[in-house]
mmCIF file of C-alpha atoms in Angstrom:
data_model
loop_
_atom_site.group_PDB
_atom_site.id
_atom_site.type_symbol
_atom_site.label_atom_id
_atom_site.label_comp_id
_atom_site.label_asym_id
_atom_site.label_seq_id
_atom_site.Cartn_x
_atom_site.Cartn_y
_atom_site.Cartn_z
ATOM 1 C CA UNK G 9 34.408 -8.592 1.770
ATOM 2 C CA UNK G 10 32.255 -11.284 3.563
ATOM 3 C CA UNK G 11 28.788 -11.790 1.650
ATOM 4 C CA UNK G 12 26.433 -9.912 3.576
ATOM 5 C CA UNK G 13 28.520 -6.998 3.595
ATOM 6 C CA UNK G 14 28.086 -7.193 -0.695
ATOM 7 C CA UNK G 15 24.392 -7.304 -0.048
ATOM 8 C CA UNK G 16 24.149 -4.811 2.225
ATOM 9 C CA UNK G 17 26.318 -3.060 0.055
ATOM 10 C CA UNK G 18 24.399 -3.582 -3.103
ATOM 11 C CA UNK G 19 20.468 -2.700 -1.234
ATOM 12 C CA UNK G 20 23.062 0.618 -0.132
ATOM 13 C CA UNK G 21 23.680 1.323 -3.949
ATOM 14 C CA UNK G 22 19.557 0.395 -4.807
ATOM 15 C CA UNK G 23 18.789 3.062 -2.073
ATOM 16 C CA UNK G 24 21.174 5.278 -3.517
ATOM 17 C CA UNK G 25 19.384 5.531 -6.619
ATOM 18 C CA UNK G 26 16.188 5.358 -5.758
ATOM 19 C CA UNK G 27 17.063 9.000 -3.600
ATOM 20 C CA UNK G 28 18.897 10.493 -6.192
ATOM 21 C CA UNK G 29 16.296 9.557 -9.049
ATOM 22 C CA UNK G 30 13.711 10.998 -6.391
ATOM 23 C CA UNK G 31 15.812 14.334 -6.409
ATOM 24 C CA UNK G 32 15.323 14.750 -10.453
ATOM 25 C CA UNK G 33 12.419 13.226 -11.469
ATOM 26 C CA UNK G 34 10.321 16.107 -11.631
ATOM 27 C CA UNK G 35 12.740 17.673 -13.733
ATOM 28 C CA UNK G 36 11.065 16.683 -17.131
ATOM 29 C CA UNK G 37 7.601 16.525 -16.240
ATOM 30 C CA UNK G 38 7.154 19.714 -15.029
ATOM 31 C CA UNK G 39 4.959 20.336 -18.292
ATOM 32 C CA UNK G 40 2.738 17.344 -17.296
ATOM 33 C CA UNK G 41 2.137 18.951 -13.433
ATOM 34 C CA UNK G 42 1.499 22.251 -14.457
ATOM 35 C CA UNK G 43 -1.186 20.626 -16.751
ATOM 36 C CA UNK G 44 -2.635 18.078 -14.135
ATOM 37 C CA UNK G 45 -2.719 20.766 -11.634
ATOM 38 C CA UNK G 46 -3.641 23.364 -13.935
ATOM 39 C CA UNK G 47 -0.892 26.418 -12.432
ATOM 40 C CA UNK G 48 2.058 27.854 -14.208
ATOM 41 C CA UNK G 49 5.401 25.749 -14.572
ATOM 42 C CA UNK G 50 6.676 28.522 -11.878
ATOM 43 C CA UNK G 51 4.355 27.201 -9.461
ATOM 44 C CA UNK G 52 4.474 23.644 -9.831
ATOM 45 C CA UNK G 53 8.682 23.752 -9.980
ATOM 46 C CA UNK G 54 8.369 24.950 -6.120
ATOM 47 C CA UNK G 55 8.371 20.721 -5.967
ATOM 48 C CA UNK G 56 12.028 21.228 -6.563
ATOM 49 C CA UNK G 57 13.272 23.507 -4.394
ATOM 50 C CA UNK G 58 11.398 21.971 -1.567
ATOM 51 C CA UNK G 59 12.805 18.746 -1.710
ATOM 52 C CA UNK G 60 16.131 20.674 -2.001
ATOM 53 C CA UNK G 61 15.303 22.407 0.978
ATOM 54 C CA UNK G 62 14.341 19.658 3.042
ATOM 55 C CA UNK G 63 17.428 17.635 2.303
ATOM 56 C CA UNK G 64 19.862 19.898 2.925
ATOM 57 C CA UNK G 65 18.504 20.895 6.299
ATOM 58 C CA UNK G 66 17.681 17.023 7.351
ATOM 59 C CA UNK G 67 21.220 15.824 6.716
ATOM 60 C CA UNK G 68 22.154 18.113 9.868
ATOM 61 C CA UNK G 69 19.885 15.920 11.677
ATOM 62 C CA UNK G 70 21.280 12.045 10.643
ATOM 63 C CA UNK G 71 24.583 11.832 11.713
ATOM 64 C CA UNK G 72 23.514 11.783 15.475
ATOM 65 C CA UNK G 73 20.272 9.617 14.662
ATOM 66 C CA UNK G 74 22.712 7.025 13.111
ATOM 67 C CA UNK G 75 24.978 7.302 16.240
ATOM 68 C CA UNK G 76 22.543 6.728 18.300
ATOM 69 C CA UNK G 77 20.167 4.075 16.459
ATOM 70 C CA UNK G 78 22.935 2.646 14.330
ATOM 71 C CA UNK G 79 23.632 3.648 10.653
ATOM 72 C CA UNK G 80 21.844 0.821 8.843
ATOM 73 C CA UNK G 81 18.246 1.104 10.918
ATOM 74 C CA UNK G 82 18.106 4.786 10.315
ATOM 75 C CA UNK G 83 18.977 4.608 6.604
ATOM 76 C CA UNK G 84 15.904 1.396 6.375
ATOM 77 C CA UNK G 85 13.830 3.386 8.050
ATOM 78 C CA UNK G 86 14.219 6.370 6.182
ATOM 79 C CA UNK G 87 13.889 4.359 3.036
ATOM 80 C CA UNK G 88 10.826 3.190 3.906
ATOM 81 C CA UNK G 89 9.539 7.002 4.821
ATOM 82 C CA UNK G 90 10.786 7.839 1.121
ATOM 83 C CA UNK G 91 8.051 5.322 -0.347
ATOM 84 C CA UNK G 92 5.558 6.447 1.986
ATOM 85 C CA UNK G 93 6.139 10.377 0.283
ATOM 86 C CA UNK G 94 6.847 8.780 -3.207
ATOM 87 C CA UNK G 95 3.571 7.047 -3.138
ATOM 88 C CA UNK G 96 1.713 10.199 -1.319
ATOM 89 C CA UNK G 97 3.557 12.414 -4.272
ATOM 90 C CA UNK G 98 1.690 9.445 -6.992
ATOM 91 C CA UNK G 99 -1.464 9.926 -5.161
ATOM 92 C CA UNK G 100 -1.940 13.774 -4.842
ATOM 93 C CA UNK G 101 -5.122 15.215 -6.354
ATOM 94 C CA UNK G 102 -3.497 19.223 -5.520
ATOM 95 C CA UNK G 103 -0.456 20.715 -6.012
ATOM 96 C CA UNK G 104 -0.225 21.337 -2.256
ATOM 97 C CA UNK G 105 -0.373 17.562 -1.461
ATOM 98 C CA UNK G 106 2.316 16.789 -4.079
ATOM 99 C CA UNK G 107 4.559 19.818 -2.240
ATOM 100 C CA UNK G 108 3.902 18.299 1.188
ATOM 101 C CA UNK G 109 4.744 15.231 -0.022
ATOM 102 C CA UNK G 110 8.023 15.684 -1.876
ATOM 103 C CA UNK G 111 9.057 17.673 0.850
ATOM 104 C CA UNK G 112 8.693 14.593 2.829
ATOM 105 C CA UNK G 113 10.642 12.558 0.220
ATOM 106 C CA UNK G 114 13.625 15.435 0.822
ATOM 107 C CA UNK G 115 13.469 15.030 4.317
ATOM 108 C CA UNK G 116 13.902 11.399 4.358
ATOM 109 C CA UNK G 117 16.049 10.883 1.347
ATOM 110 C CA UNK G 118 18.708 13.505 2.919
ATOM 111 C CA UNK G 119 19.447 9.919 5.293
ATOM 112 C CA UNK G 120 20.387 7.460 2.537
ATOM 113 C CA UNK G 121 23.594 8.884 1.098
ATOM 114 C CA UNK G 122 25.716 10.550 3.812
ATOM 115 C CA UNK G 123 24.609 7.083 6.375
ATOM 116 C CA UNK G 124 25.626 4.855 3.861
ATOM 117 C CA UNK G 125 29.024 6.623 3.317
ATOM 118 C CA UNK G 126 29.849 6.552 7.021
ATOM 119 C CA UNK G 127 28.533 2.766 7.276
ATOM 120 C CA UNK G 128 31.285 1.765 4.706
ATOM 121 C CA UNK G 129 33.630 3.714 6.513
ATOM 122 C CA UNK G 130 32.777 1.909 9.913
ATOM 123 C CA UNK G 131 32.757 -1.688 8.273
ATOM 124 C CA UNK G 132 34.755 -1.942 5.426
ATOM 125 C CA UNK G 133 38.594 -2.485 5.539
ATOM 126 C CA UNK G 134 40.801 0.683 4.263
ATOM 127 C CA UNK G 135 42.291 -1.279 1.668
ATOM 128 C CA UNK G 136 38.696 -2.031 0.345
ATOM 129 C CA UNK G 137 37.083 1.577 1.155
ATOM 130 C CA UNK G 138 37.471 3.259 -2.015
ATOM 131 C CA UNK G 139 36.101 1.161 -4.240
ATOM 132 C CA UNK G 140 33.547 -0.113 -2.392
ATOM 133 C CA UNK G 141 32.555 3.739 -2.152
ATOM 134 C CA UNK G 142 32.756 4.171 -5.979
ATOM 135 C CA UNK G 143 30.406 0.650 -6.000
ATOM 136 C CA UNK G 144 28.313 1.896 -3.800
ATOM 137 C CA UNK G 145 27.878 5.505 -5.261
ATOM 138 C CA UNK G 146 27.390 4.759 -8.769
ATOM 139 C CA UNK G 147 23.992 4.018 -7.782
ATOM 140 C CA UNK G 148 23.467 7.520 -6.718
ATOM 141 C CA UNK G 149 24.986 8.369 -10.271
ATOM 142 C CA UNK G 150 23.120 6.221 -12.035
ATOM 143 C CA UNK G 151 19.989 7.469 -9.841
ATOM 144 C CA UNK G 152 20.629 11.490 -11.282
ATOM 145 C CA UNK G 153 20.566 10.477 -14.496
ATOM 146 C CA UNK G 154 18.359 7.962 -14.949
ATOM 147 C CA UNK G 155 15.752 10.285 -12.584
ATOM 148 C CA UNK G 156 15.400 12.768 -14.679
ATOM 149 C CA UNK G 157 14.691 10.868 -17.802
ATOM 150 C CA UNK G 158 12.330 8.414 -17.057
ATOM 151 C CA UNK G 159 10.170 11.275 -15.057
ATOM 152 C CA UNK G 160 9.952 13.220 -18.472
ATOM 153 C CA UNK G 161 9.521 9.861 -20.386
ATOM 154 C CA UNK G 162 6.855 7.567 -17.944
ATOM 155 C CA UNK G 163 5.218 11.497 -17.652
ATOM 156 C CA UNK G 164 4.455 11.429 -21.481
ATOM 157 C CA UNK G 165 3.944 7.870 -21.814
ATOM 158 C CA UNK G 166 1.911 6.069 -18.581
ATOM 159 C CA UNK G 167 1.168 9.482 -17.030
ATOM 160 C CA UNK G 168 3.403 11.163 -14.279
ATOM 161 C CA UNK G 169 2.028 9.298 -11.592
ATOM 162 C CA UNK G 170 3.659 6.362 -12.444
ATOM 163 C CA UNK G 171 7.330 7.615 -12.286
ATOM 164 C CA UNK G 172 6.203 8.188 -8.498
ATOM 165 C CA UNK G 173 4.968 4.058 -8.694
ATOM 166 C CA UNK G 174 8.127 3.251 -9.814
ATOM 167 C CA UNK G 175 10.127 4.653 -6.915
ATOM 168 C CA UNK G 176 7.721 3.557 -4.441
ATOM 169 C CA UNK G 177 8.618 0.014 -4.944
ATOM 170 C CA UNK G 178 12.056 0.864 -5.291
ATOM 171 C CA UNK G 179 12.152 2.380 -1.989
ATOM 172 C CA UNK G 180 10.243 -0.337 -0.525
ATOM 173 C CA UNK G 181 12.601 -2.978 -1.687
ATOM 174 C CA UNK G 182 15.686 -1.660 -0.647
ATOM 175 C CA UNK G 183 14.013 -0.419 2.938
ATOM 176 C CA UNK G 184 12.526 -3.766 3.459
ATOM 177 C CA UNK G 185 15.753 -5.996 2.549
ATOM 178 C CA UNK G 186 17.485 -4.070 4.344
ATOM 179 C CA UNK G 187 15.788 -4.053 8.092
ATOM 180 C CA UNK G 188 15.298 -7.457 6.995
ATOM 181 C CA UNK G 189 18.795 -7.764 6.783
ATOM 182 C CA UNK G 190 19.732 -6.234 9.575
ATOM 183 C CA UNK G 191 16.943 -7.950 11.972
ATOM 184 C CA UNK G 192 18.964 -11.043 10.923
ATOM 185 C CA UNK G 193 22.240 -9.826 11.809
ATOM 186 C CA UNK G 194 21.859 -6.856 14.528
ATOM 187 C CA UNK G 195 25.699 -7.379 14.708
ATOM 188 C CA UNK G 196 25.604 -5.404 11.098
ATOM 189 C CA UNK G 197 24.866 -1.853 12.498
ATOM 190 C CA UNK G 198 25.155 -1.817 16.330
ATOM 191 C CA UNK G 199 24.585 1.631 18.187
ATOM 192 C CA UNK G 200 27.542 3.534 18.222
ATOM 193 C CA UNK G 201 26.243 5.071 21.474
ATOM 194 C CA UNK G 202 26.001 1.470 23.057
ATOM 195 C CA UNK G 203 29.296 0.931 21.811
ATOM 196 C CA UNK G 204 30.112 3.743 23.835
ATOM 197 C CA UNK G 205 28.860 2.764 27.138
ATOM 198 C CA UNK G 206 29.945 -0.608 26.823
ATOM 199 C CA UNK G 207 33.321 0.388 26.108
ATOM 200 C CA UNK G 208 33.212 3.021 29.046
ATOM 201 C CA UNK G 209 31.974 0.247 31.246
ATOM 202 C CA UNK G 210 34.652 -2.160 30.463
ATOM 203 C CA UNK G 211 37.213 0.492 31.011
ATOM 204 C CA UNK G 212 35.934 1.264 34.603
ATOM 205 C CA UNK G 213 35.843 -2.201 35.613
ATOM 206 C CA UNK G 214 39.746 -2.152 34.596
ATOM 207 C CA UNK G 215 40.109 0.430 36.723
ATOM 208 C CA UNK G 216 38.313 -0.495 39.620
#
C-alpha cells in the first residue's frame, strides 16, 4: 500500500476512536453529571440514548453525502463537527446544552465509521482489504473501551469536562490531517458522482 494510503489509513483508525470513545464516555461519569447538573442519574443518562439516536438515524444520510462530496471530505468534515460538539459538551453550564451537544457529536460521529469502511473498499486492493479493515477498525475497538474508562477515570480525577478536552483535540487532529491530506492530493477521494458524469461523458463521445 503506497504511503499516503497508510496515513490516511492510520488518521481513519485515530478518527475511529475518537467516535467510538465519544459513544461511551459518559458511561462512567454519569455520577459526576448528575452531580454537576444537580438531576437524577435517569435524567442525565438521556446523554446516551441521544447520541444513540442521532447516529443511527445520520448514517442513513452519509452514504449519498460521500457519493456525492467524496468519502474522505465528508468523513474530515464530520470530524471536525465532532470537536465542535465535544468541546460544546466540555463547555455546557445545563444539562440541556450538554444533550444538544452530544446529540450533535451522534450526528456527526455516525460519518466516520461506515465512510471509512467504504473508502478502503474503493482504494485498497482485495488482496489487502481485510486487513487493512481489521487495521483500520481496531481503532474503533480500542475507542469502546478505552471511552468508557477514561470518562469514569478523568471524571473523578481532572473533572468530567476534561474527558470532553481530550476528544476535542483528538477530533481536531484527525479532521485537520486529514482535509489537509486530502487538499494535497484531491486525487485521494474524488466524487463518485463526478466520476459518474465523466465516465457517462466519455462513453457518449464513443458513441457519437
Amino acid at each position: 500500500m503506497p504511503l499516503p494510503s497508510r496515513r490516511v489509513i492510520l488518521l481513519l483508525a485515530l478518527a475511529g476512536f475518537a467516535s467510538m470513545a465519544s459513544m461511551r464516555v459518559t458511561d462512567a461519569m454519569l455520577p459526576a453529571l448528575s452531580q454537576a447538573f444537580s438531576r437524577p442519574v435517569a435524567d442525565v443518562a438521556q446523554n446516551i440514548t441521544l447520541f444513540a439516536i442521532a447516529y443511527g438515524l445520520m448514517q442513513l444520510a452519509y452514504g449519498p453525502l460521500g457519493d456525492r462530496h467524496g468519502t474522505l471530505r465528508v468523513i474530515g468534515l464530520a470530524t471536525l463537527a465532532c470537536a465542535v460538539g465535544a468541546l460544546g459538551s466540555a463547555l455546557s453550564e445545563s444539562l440541556s446544552m450538554l444533550l444538544l451537544f452530544r446529540t450533535l457529536n451522534g450526528a456527526t460521529a455516525a460519518a466516520i465509521i461506515p465512510l471509512s469502511m467504504a473508502w478502503v473498499g474503493d482504494n485498497v486492493p482485495y488482496e489487502q482489504r481485510q486487513v487493512t479493515l481489521a487495521h483500520m477498525l481496531s481503532g474503533a475497538v480500542m475507542g469502546l473501551i478505552s471511552g468508557q474508562v477514561a470518562g469514569g477515570f478523568l471524571a473523578d480525577t481532572l473533572g468530567w469536562q476534561a474527558a470532553f478536552a481530550l476528544l476535542t483535540l483528538l477530533f481536531l487532529t484527525a479532521g485537520g490531517l486529514l482535509l489537509g491530506a486530502l487538499h494535497r492530493q484531491p486525487g485521494l477521494s474524488p466524487p463518485k458522482a463526478e466520476q459518474g458524469r465523466i465516465a457517462f461523458s466519455r462513453a457518449s463521445a464513443k458513441c457519437c
